Each structure stands twice: as structure tokens, then as C-alpha cells.
Amino acid sequence: QTGRILSNNMLILSETDVRRCFPVSAAIAANCKALGSLRKNEDGGAMVPTRIGLPYNAPADSIGGDSMSPADWSLFKPAAYYPQQQKEDDEILMGMKLVSTRANNPAKFNKPTVPATIMMVNAETGEVSAVVAATYLTAARTAAGSALATEMALKNKHEKTSDGLVLVVFGAGLQAELHIKCIQHVVNIAKLVIVNRSIGRAEKLREMLLNERQRNSDSKTQTPMTDITIRKLSDEEGVRAAVESADVIATTTNACTPLFNGEWLKPGCHINGVGSYTPLMQEVDNALVQRCEILIDTKEALDVGDLSCLRHERDSKSSNMIGLIGDALVGNISLGAQRDDHSIRIDCTFFKSVGTAIQDVVSAHMV
């Protein structure tokens, strides 16, 4: 049995419930719908109001806290989906995600640094219909967006997919795990390189992946992944070799300075950046950005450190910013056209994601 139902018919789903009910295939399907509803012309059915943030200053005597520490935050992020076409299985969806950052949680309470919960609302009655634990769901929906971008970026590059591609992932946490699983679901991955600051956590992730032999029948990677290499982030020579070999890269860290030199990329590489979310955070350098055709999940992605070099030319027709992934998913724009035009300098693709509450609401409904 999954979940708990309270006397007022409100469904309560734990992290364990969500993991059981939200496989990779479901995450990708839900986020194709969610991201596809976010379009430049705002005609996709998504409504995402401005989030509300409440700061929390850790007491000075708490573990790791002092009066000069930056405030933790609790963010309230509402969203709604309104069907644009009458379909029997489509309905109005409403909900809100509460996500917090609490730097002291791991040491003081043995809890996640970024706890998250989603509240779903019955659109017809206005009552809360479900409360869904969302730490795993958040990682899954983010990785699903990256998988969709990866699939679009590589759709016209089939010459190597039968032999298998090289995936390089920076980070070794839950976000890295789910990026590996989602990306190998949409493209055939033959070799994986995990780059992390510490070897221990990367080894745990490798062991978990080696022990997982089950594959969905519709997954593009049918052969069990056995070629998994670990590189320490401080090993510049090893990291460079990994980046130079990569067909797909995912950066899933909280880095404030670029993880590698963008000049190392080979032509045709696709990069997914999901770790940075503030103007001071930057996982990739300007060299990478300037040689990539760029897709974003929301216009808020333009404000992060990774894309700082584009701020002065946002309205320029010569910019390599092509638009929202939602427009690409519905065919309004094409990812890869500039990259495949050898007369210009663009030779790679980059998807920058900061996440959006419409992904959370549609994903929670799918669960």
C-alpha cells in the first residue's frame, strides 16, 4: 500500500512512496508536459506567480551558525496548469512547493540541507488534496528536464549512438544519480565518468549503479553499465581527459567557480547545467557559453552566474541564446541548427536549468 489517506480524503505521500511511484519514464513524461507549457508567448497553459521567500537567520550558538552567516531561506512557489486543448485525461492542476535551505540540518538534525514538500489543491473545491514529500521528486524532475534537452540536442547525431556515448557527470549526490538514470533512458550510454571533490561519495554512487541491473524496456541504454570511471575534481589532467571524451556532460554541483575549461569540449558535445541558481554561482566558464547554442528552462536562468557573459547582449540577434526548452519541445524553435552550421563559431549545445514550480506541480500530480 502506498501513502496515507486522512479522514478528509487528503493523501499523504512519503519520500519512499514517491520513489516507488515515480520511475524515470514517468518523470520524463511529466516534465515534457510541464516544460512544454512554458513558452515565450505564454500560450502553453502554465501560470507561475512570483515566489515568496522568508529568511531564517540561524542562531549564533547553533552548529556552524554565527551572527554573520547568510540567512537560510524558505521559499513558497505556487503554480497552475490550464489545459489549452480539451483532452479527456487533461485537467486543471494547482499546487505549491515549499522548499527550504537549512545549512545546519545535516550536522545538527541529520536531515537534508534542502527539504521540500508539495501541496496539491483540488482545483474545483479549493481543498488541499495531497501533501507530497518532494526531495526526491525535485531531483527527478530536474534530471528529466536535462534528459529532454539531451535527447533533442542529439536527435540528429545518430552516427555514434548505436555504439554508445560517453556521459560525464560532475557531482555524486542525488541529483547526479538521477541525471545518470534519466539521460541513459533517452540516449545509449556506454561509458560513465563521475567527477567529484571526494572519492568516497563517488565510489558509493558507482557501487549503487553497478548493482542496478534492471532496465526499462523502453530505455535507450539496454546494456548494464559497467564502464564507470571516477575522477577527483582536483585531478586536472584526469578531468580534462574526461571532458575531451564527453558526448554529454551534466554539472550538478554548488560550485561558485567553473568546474573545467570550456575549450576542452569536443565539437558536438551537449552540456546540462543544473547546480547554480544565483548570480554568484558558476559551474561553467564563459568559453563554454560562447561556443554553445543555449536553451533555458525559464527566463530566471539568465540571472545565474553561468550566463553572466550574455547579459549585455540579451536582445541581440547575434546572441547564441535560442530560447526556452518549452518552445523547443513543441517545435517552435530548433536546438542544434546553429551548432550544425559549420560557417559559424557555435559547435556545442548547453541547457541551463534553475527549475520551476510548474514542474513540481505536474510531477506531483503524476505521482
PDB file of N, CA and C in Angstrom, residues 259-342:
ATOM      1  N   LEU A 259      33.968  24.539 -13.226  1.00  0.00           N
ATOM      2  CA  LEU A 259      34.489  23.211 -12.915  1.00  0.00           C
ATOM      3  C   LEU A 259      35.564  22.756 -13.903  1.00  0.00           C
ATOM      4  N   PHE A 260      35.535  23.285 -15.123  1.00  0.00           N
ATOM      5  CA  PHE A 260      36.502  22.861 -16.142  1.00  0.00           C
ATOM      6  C   PHE A 260      36.590  23.944 -17.214  1.00  0.00           C
ATOM      7  N   ASN A 261      37.566  23.815 -18.058  1.00  0.00           N
ATOM      8  CA  ASN A 261      37.806  24.768 -19.146  1.00  0.00           C
ATOM      9  C   ASN A 261      36.908  24.419 -20.332  1.00  0.00           C
ATOM     10  N   GLY A 262      36.098  25.383 -20.745  1.00  0.00           N
ATOM     11  CA  GLY A 262      35.182  25.137 -21.847  1.00  0.00           C
ATOM     12  C   GLY A 262      35.853  24.873 -23.176  1.00  0.00           C
ATOM     13  N   GLU A 263      37.126  25.236 -23.293  1.00  0.00           N
ATOM     14  CA  GLU A 263      37.860  24.952 -24.531  1.00  0.00           C
ATOM     15  C   GLU A 263      38.147  23.456 -24.690  1.00  0.00           C
ATOM     16  N   TRP A 264      38.008  22.693 -23.604  1.00  0.00           N
ATOM     17  CA  TRP A 264      38.292  21.261 -23.672  1.00  0.00           C
ATOM     18  C   TRP A 264      37.200  20.471 -24.402  1.00  0.00           C
ATOM     19  N   LEU A 265      36.018  21.021 -24.521  1.00  0.00           N
ATOM     20  CA  LEU A 265      34.908  20.289 -25.128  1.00  0.00           C
ATOM     21  C   LEU A 265      35.204  19.924 -26.573  1.00  0.00           C
ATOM     22  N   LYS A 266      34.785  18.741 -26.965  1.00  0.00           N
ATOM     23  CA  LYS A 266      34.878  18.402 -28.375  1.00  0.00           C
ATOM     24  C   LYS A 266      33.608  18.895 -29.087  1.00  0.00           C
ATOM     25  N   PRO A 267      33.707  19.217 -30.368  1.00  0.00           N
ATOM     26  CA  PRO A 267      32.529  19.677 -31.100  1.00  0.00           C
ATOM     27  C   PRO A 267      31.391  18.657 -31.026  1.00  0.00           C
ATOM     28  N   GLY A 268      30.179  19.173 -30.860  1.00  0.00           N
ATOM     29  CA  GLY A 268      29.009  18.312 -30.793  1.00  0.00           C
ATOM     30  C   GLY A 268      28.596  17.920 -29.392  1.00  0.00           C
ATOM     31  N   CYS A 269      29.403  18.277 -28.390  1.00  0.00           N
ATOM     32  CA  CYS A 269      29.071  17.910 -27.009  1.00  0.00           C
ATOM     33  C   CYS A 269      27.838  18.682 -26.540  1.00  0.00           C
ATOM     34  N   HIS A 270      27.014  18.027 -25.728  1.00  0.00           N
ATOM     35  CA  HIS A 270      25.865  18.691 -25.103  1.00  0.00           C
ATOM     36  C   HIS A 270      26.092  18.761 -23.600  1.00  0.00           C
ATOM     37  N   ILE A 271      25.818  19.929 -23.005  1.00  0.00           N
ATOM     38  CA  ILE A 271      26.034  20.131 -21.574  1.00  0.00           C
ATOM     39  C   ILE A 271      24.717  20.519 -20.908  1.00  0.00           C
ATOM     40  N   ASN A 272      24.441  19.909 -19.751  1.00  0.00           N
ATOM     41  CA  ASN A 272      23.313  20.280 -18.909  1.00  0.00           C
ATOM     42  C   ASN A 272      23.861  20.889 -17.623  1.00  0.00           C
ATOM     43  N   GLY A 273      23.484  22.126 -17.321  1.00  0.00           N
ATOM     44  CA  GLY A 273      23.919  22.770 -16.092  1.00  0.00           C
ATOM     45  C   GLY A 273      22.740  22.994 -15.165  1.00  0.00           C
ATOM     46  N   VAL A 274      22.796  22.391 -13.964  1.00  0.00           N
ATOM     47  CA  VAL A 274      21.646  22.495 -13.056  1.00  0.00           C
ATOM     48  C   VAL A 274      22.015  22.940 -11.644  1.00  0.00           C
ATOM     49  N   GLY A 275      23.298  23.005 -11.333  1.00  0.00           N
ATOM     50  CA  GLY A 275      23.689  23.243  -9.947  1.00  0.00           C
ATOM     51  C   GLY A 275      23.609  24.682  -9.500  1.00  0.00           C
ATOM     52  N   SER A 276      23.956  25.622 -10.375  1.00  0.00           N
ATOM     53  CA  SER A 276      23.985  27.036  -9.980  1.00  0.00           C
ATOM     54  C   SER A 276      22.585  27.640 -10.074  1.00  0.00           C
ATOM     55  N   TYR A 277      22.300  28.558  -9.142  1.00  0.00           N
ATOM     56  CA  TYR A 277      20.984  29.193  -9.152  1.00  0.00           C
ATOM     57  C   TYR A 277      21.026  30.639  -8.653  1.00  0.00           C
ATOM     58  N   THR A 278      22.218  31.200  -8.463  1.00  0.00           N
ATOM     59  CA  THR A 278      22.353  32.599  -8.062  1.00  0.00           C
ATOM     60  C   THR A 278      23.389  33.274  -8.959  1.00  0.00           C
ATOM     61  N   PRO A 279      23.425  34.607  -8.962  1.00  0.00           N
ATOM     62  CA  PRO A 279      24.421  35.317  -9.775  1.00  0.00           C
ATOM     63  C   PRO A 279      25.854  35.025  -9.371  1.00  0.00           C
ATOM     64  N   LEU A 280      26.077  34.545  -8.147  1.00  0.00           N
ATOM     65  CA  LEU A 280      27.439  34.295  -7.663  1.00  0.00           C
ATOM     66  C   LEU A 280      27.891  32.855  -7.891  1.00  0.00           C
ATOM     67  N   MET A 281      27.008  32.006  -8.383  1.00  0.00           N
ATOM     68  CA  MET A 281      27.360  30.602  -8.616  1.00  0.00           C
ATOM     69  C   MET A 281      27.623  30.373 -10.103  1.00  0.00           C
ATOM     70  N   GLN A 282      28.674  29.614 -10.393  1.00  0.00           N
ATOM     71  CA  GLN A 282      29.050  29.397 -11.790  1.00  0.00           C
ATOM     72  C   GLN A 282      29.732  28.040 -11.937  1.00  0.00           C
ATOM     73  N   GLU A 283      29.093  27.136 -12.650  1.00  0.00           N
ATOM     74  CA  GLU A 283      29.666  25.802 -12.889  1.00  0.00           C
ATOM     75  C   GLU A 283      30.449  25.734 -14.201  1.00  0.00           C
ATOM     76  N   VAL A 284      30.091  26.576 -15.164  1.00  0.00           N
ATOM     77  CA  VAL A 284      30.761  26.560 -16.461  1.00  0.00           C
ATOM     78  C   VAL A 284      31.305  27.949 -16.767  1.00  0.00           C
ATOM     79  N   ASP A 285      32.357  27.991 -17.585  1.00  0.00           N
ATOM     80  CA  ASP A 285      33.014  29.271 -17.846  1.00  0.00           C
ATOM     81  C   ASP A 285      32.468  29.956 -19.099  1.00  0.00           C
ATOM     82  N   ASN A 286      32.941  31.180 -19.334  1.00  0.00           N
ATOM     83  CA  ASN A 286      32.476  31.968 -20.472  1.00  0.00           C
ATOM     84  C   ASN A 286      32.859  31.331 -21.802  1.00  0.00           C
ATOM     85  N   ALA A 287      34.001  30.647 -21.838  1.00  0.00           N
ATOM     86  CA  ALA A 287      34.434  29.999 -23.079  1.00  0.00           C
ATOM     87  C   ALA A 287      33.424  28.952 -23.524  1.00  0.00           C
ATOM     88  N   LEU A 288      32.879  28.206 -22.562  1.00  0.00           N
ATOM     89  CA  LEU A 288      31.863  27.202 -22.888  1.00  0.00           C
ATOM     90  C   LEU A 288      30.595  27.877 -23.392  1.00  0.00           C
ATOM     91  N   VAL A 289      30.147  28.889 -22.668  1.00  0.00           N
ATOM     92  CA  VAL A 289      28.898  29.561 -23.031  1.00  0.00           C
ATOM     93  C   VAL A 289      28.989  30.160 -24.424  1.00  0.00           C
ATOM     94  N   GLN A 290      30.118  30.767 -24.753  1.00  0.00           N
ATOM     95  CA  GLN A 290      30.254  31.466 -26.028  1.00  0.00           C
ATOM     96  C   GLN A 290      30.320  30.525 -27.225  1.00  0.00           C
ATOM     97  N   ARG A 291      30.637  29.248 -27.010  1.00  0.00           N
ATOM     98  CA  ARG A 291      30.688  28.319 -28.137  1.00  0.00           C
ATOM     99  C   ARG A 291      29.448  27.434 -28.220  1.00  0.00           C
ATOM    100  N   CYS A 292      28.448  27.704 -27.368  1.00  0.00           N
ATOM    101  CA  CYS A 292      27.255  26.854 -27.297  1.00  0.00           C
ATOM    102  C   CYS A 292      25.995  27.552 -27.779  1.00  0.00           C
ATOM    103  N   GLU A 293      25.137  26.771 -28.390  1.00  0.00           N
ATOM    104  CA  GLU A 293      23.753  27.160 -28.610  1.00  0.00           C
ATOM    105  C   GLU A 293      23.049  26.905 -27.275  1.00  0.00           C
ATOM    106  N   ILE A 294      22.306  27.891 -26.771  1.00  0.00           N
ATOM    107  CA  ILE A 294      21.838  27.820 -25.385  1.00  0.00           C
ATOM    108  C   ILE A 294      20.321  27.754 -25.299  1.00  0.00           C
ATOM    109  N   LEU A 295      19.864  26.825 -24.468  1.00  0.00           N
ATOM    110  CA  LEU A 295      18.454  26.643 -24.171  1.00  0.00           C
ATOM    111  C   LEU A 295      18.291  26.804 -22.665  1.00  0.00           C
ATOM    112  N   ILE A 296      17.210  27.457 -22.225  1.00  0.00           N
ATOM    113  CA  ILE A 296      16.963  27.653 -20.799  1.00  0.00           C
ATOM    114  C   ILE A 296      15.574  27.145 -20.441  1.00  0.00           C
ATOM    115  N   ASP A 297      15.377  26.834 -19.147  1.00  0.00           N
ATOM    116  CA  ASP A 297      14.046  26.372 -18.745  1.00  0.00           C
ATOM    117  C   ASP A 297      13.106  27.537 -18.469  1.00  0.00           C
ATOM    118  N   THR A 298      13.625  28.607 -17.884  1.00  0.00           N
ATOM    119  CA  THR A 298      12.843  29.807 -17.591  1.00  0.00           C
ATOM    120  C   THR A 298      13.738  31.023 -17.794  1.00  0.00           C
ATOM    121  N   LYS A 299      13.136  32.195 -17.925  1.00  0.00           N
ATOM    122  CA  LYS A 299      13.940  33.401 -18.116  1.00  0.00           C
ATOM    123  C   LYS A 299      14.777  33.714 -16.880  1.00  0.00           C
ATOM    124  N   GLU A 300      14.388  33.162 -15.707  1.00  0.00           N
ATOM    125  CA  GLU A 300      15.181  33.365 -14.496  1.00  0.00           C
ATOM    126  C   GLU A 300      16.573  32.753 -14.609  1.00  0.00           C
ATOM    127  N   ALA A 301      16.745  31.792 -15.495  1.00  0.00           N
ATOM    128  CA  ALA A 301      18.051  31.167 -15.686  1.00  0.00           C
ATOM    129  C   ALA A 301      19.085  32.162 -16.206  1.00  0.00           C
ATOM    130  N   LEU A 302      18.608  33.243 -16.819  1.00  0.00           N
ATOM    131  CA  LEU A 302      19.535  34.252 -17.339  1.00  0.00           C
ATOM    132  C   LEU A 302      20.258  35.007 -16.234  1.00  0.00           C
ATOM    133  N   ASP A 303      19.749  34.921 -15.016  1.00  0.00           N
ATOM    134  CA  ASP A 303      20.320  35.695 -13.914  1.00  0.00           C
ATOM    135  C   ASP A 303      21.420  34.960 -13.154  1.00  0.00           C
ATOM    136  N   VAL A 304      21.692  33.708 -13.491  1.00  0.00           N
ATOM    137  CA  VAL A 304      22.710  32.960 -12.756  1.00  0.00           C
ATOM    138  C   VAL A 304      24.099  33.265 -13.305  1.00  0.00           C
ATOM    139  N   GLY A 305      25.109  32.915 -12.513  1.00  0.00           N
ATOM    140  CA  GLY A 305      26.482  33.229 -12.882  1.00  0.00           C
ATOM    141  C   GLY A 305      26.942  32.619 -14.188  1.00  0.00           C
ATOM    142  N   ASP A 306      26.433  31.434 -14.515  1.00  0.00           N
ATOM    143  CA  ASP A 306      26.856  30.753 -15.743  1.00  0.00           C
ATOM    144  C   ASP A 306      26.623  31.597 -16.992  1.00  0.00           C
ATOM    145  N   LEU A 307      25.536  32.346 -17.013  1.00  0.00           N
ATOM    146  CA  LEU A 307      25.161  33.109 -18.213  1.00  0.00           C
ATOM    147  C   LEU A 307      25.446  34.599 -18.062  1.00  0.00           C
ATOM    148  N   SER A 308      26.294  34.957 -17.107  1.00  0.00           N
ATOM    149  CA  SER A 308      26.578  36.373 -16.860  1.00  0.00           C
ATOM    150  C   SER A 308      27.176  37.065 -18.080  1.00  0.00           C
ATOM    151  N   CYS A 309      27.925  36.327 -18.888  1.00  0.00           N
ATOM    152  CA  CYS A 309      28.572  36.949 -20.043  1.00  0.00           C
ATOM    153  C   CYS A 309      27.582  37.311 -21.148  1.00  0.00           C
ATOM    154  N   LEU A 310      26.342  36.851 -21.046  1.00  0.00           N
ATOM    155  CA  LEU A 310      25.340  37.141 -22.068  1.00  0.00           C
ATOM    156  C   LEU A 310      24.437  38.307 -21.693  1.00  0.00           C
ATOM    157  N   ARG A 311      24.562  38.793 -20.477  1.00  0.00           N
ATOM    158  CA  ARG A 311      23.600  39.799 -20.010  1.00  0.00           C
ATOM    159  C   ARG A 311      23.585  41.052 -20.875  1.00  0.00           C
ATOM    160  N   HIS A 312      24.743  41.452 -21.394  1.00  0.00           N
ATOM    161  CA  HIS A 312      24.816  42.696 -22.173  1.00  0.00           C
ATOM    162  C   HIS A 312      24.243  42.532 -23.569  1.00  0.00           C
ATOM    163  N   GLU A 313      23.989  41.278 -24.008  1.00  0.00           N
ATOM    164  CA  GLU A 313      23.501  41.064 -25.365  1.00  0.00           C
ATOM    165  C   GLU A 313      22.226  40.232 -25.398  1.00  0.00           C
ATOM    166  N   ARG A 314      21.405  40.337 -24.369  1.00  0.00           N
ATOM    167  CA  ARG A 314      20.174  39.546 -24.316  1.00  0.00           C
ATOM    168  C   ARG A 314      19.260  39.836 -25.504  1.00  0.00           C
ATOM    169  N   ASP A 315      19.226  41.083 -25.943  1.00  0.00           N
ATOM    170  CA  ASP A 315      18.326  41.451 -27.026  1.00  0.00           C
ATOM    171  C   ASP A 315      19.002  41.437 -28.390  1.00  0.00           C
ATOM    172  N   SER A 316      20.238  40.986 -28.416  1.00  0.00           N
ATOM    173  CA  SER A 316      20.985  40.975 -29.678  1.00  0.00           C
ATOM    174  C   SER A 316      20.572  39.798 -30.549  1.00  0.00           C
ATOM    175  N   LYS A 317      20.380  40.056 -31.847  1.00  0.00           N
ATOM    176  CA  LYS A 317      20.001  38.981 -32.759  1.00  0.00           C
ATOM    177  C   LYS A 317      21.163  38.026 -33.003  1.00  0.00           C
ATOM    178  N   SER A 318      22.372  38.465 -32.702  1.00  0.00           N
ATOM    179  CA  SER A 318      23.544  37.621 -32.934  1.00  0.00           C
ATOM    180  C   SER A 318      23.846  36.712 -31.745  1.00  0.00           C
ATOM    181  N   SER A 319      23.054  36.847 -30.679  1.00  0.00           N
ATOM    182  CA  SER A 319      23.289  36.039 -29.487  1.00  0.00           C
ATOM    183  C   SER A 319      23.058  34.570 -29.784  1.00  0.00           C
ATOM    184  N   ASN A 320      23.794  33.696 -29.079  1.00  0.00           N
ATOM    185  CA  ASN A 320      23.608  32.256 -29.231  1.00  0.00           C
ATOM    186  C   ASN A 320      22.536  31.718 -28.291  1.00  0.00           C
ATOM    187  N   MET A 321      21.784  32.621 -27.646  1.00  0.00           N
ATOM    188  CA  MET A 321      20.650  32.218 -26.830  1.00  0.00           C
ATOM    189  C   MET A 321      19.463  31.959 -27.752  1.00  0.00           C
ATOM    190  N   ILE A 322      18.970  30.729 -27.808  1.00  0.00           N
ATOM    191  CA  ILE A 322      17.886  30.440 -28.747  1.00  0.00           C
ATOM    192  C   ILE A 322      16.515  30.415 -28.092  1.00  0.00           C
ATOM    193  N   GLY A 323      16.436  30.264 -26.758  1.00  0.00           N
ATOM    194  CA  GLY A 323      15.123  30.371 -26.135  1.00  0.00           C
ATOM    195  C   GLY A 323      14.813  29.333 -25.093  1.00  0.00           C
ATOM    196  N   LEU A 324      13.517  29.160 -24.848  1.00  0.00           N
ATOM    197  CA  LEU A 324      13.012  28.277 -23.803  1.00  0.00           C
ATOM    198  C   LEU A 324      12.900  26.837 -24.298  1.00  0.00           C
ATOM    199  N   ILE A 325      13.175  25.897 -23.403  1.00  0.00           N
ATOM    200  CA  ILE A 325      13.039  24.488 -23.764  1.00  0.00           C
ATOM    201  C   ILE A 325      11.588  24.163 -24.107  1.00  0.00           C
ATOM    202  N   GLY A 326      10.631  24.884 -23.492  1.00  0.00           N
ATOM    203  CA  GLY A 326       9.225  24.642 -23.815  1.00  0.00           C
ATOM    204  C   GLY A 326       8.930  24.878 -25.277  1.00  0.00           C
ATOM    205  N   ASP A 327       9.497  25.943 -25.850  1.00  0.00           N
ATOM    206  CA  ASP A 327       9.294  26.214 -27.272  1.00  0.00           C
ATOM    207  C   ASP A 327       9.974  25.158 -28.138  1.00  0.00           C
ATOM    208  N   ALA A 328      11.105  24.644 -27.684  1.00  0.00           N
ATOM    209  CA  ALA A 328      11.781  23.580 -28.434  1.00  0.00           C
ATOM    210  C   ALA A 328      10.972  22.284 -28.396  1.00  0.00           C
ATOM    211  N   LEU A 329      10.369  21.991 -27.254  1.00  0.00           N
ATOM    212  CA  LEU A 329       9.595  20.751 -27.121  1.00  0.00           C
ATOM    213  C   LEU A 329       8.365  20.729 -28.020  1.00  0.00           C
ATOM    214  N   VAL A 330       7.771  21.887 -28.260  1.00  0.00           N
ATOM    215  CA  VAL A 330       6.567  21.934 -29.110  1.00  0.00           C
ATOM    216  C   VAL A 330       6.886  22.312 -30.549  1.00  0.00           C
ATOM    217  N   GLY A 331       8.172  22.445 -30.870  1.00  0.00           N
ATOM    218  CA  GLY A 331       8.568  22.675 -32.252  1.00  0.00           C
ATOM    219  C   GLY A 331       8.630  24.114 -32.704  1.00  0.00           C
ATOM    220  N   ASN A 332       8.512  25.072 -31.774  1.00  0.00           N
ATOM    221  CA  ASN A 332       8.584  26.481 -32.155  1.00  0.00           C
ATOM    222  C   ASN A 332       9.999  26.920 -32.503  1.00  0.00           C
ATOM    223  N   ILE A 333      10.987  26.286 -31.888  1.00  0.00           N
ATOM    224  CA  ILE A 333      12.392  26.552 -32.184  1.00  0.00           C
ATOM    225  C   ILE A 333      13.120  25.222 -32.301  1.00  0.00           C
ATOM    226  N   SER A 334      14.324  25.252 -32.864  1.00  0.00           N
ATOM    227  CA  SER A 334      15.089  24.028 -33.069  1.00  0.00           C
ATOM    228  C   SER A 334      16.436  24.119 -32.358  1.00  0.00           C
ATOM    229  N   LEU A 335      16.783  23.090 -31.598  1.00  0.00           N
ATOM    230  CA  LEU A 335      18.075  23.029 -30.921  1.00  0.00           C
ATOM    231  C   LEU A 335      19.070  22.272 -31.792  1.00  0.00           C
ATOM    232  N   GLY A 336      20.174  22.901 -32.106  1.00  0.00           N
ATOM    233  CA  GLY A 336      21.225  22.243 -32.879  1.00  0.00           C
ATOM    234  C   GLY A 336      21.446  22.840 -34.253  1.00  0.00           C
ATOM    235  N   ALA A 337      20.565  23.748 -34.693  1.00  0.00           N
ATOM    236  CA  ALA A 337      20.697  24.312 -36.042  1.00  0.00           C
ATOM    237  C   ALA A 337      21.966  25.149 -36.177  1.00  0.00           C
ATOM    238  N   GLN A 338      22.247  25.996 -35.178  1.00  0.00           N
ATOM    239  CA  GLN A 338      23.471  26.797 -35.227  1.00  0.00           C
ATOM    240  C   GLN A 338      24.701  25.913 -35.083  1.00  0.00           C
ATOM    241  N   ARG A 339      24.620  24.941 -34.187  1.00  0.00           N
ATOM    242  CA  ARG A 339      25.758  24.039 -33.967  1.00  0.00           C
ATOM    243  C   ARG A 339      26.141  23.300 -35.245  1.00  0.00           C
ATOM    244  N   ASP A 340      25.143  22.911 -36.030  1.00  0.00           N
ATOM    245  CA  ASP A 340      25.403  22.123 -37.234  1.00  0.00           C
ATOM    246  C   ASP A 340      25.724  22.988 -38.453  1.00  0.00           C
ATOM    247  N   ASP A 341      25.668  24.313 -38.285  1.00  0.00           N
ATOM    248  CA  ASP A 341      26.065  25.231 -39.345  1.00  0.00           C
ATOM    249  C   ASP A 341      27.551  25.541 -39.161  1.00  0.00           C
ATOM    250  N   HIS A 342      28.390  24.910 -39.953  1.00  0.00           N
ATOM    251  CA  HIS A 342      29.832  24.986 -39.727  1.00  0.00           C
ATOM    252  C   HIS A 342      30.446  26.319 -40.146  1.00  0.00           C
TER     253      HIS A 342
END
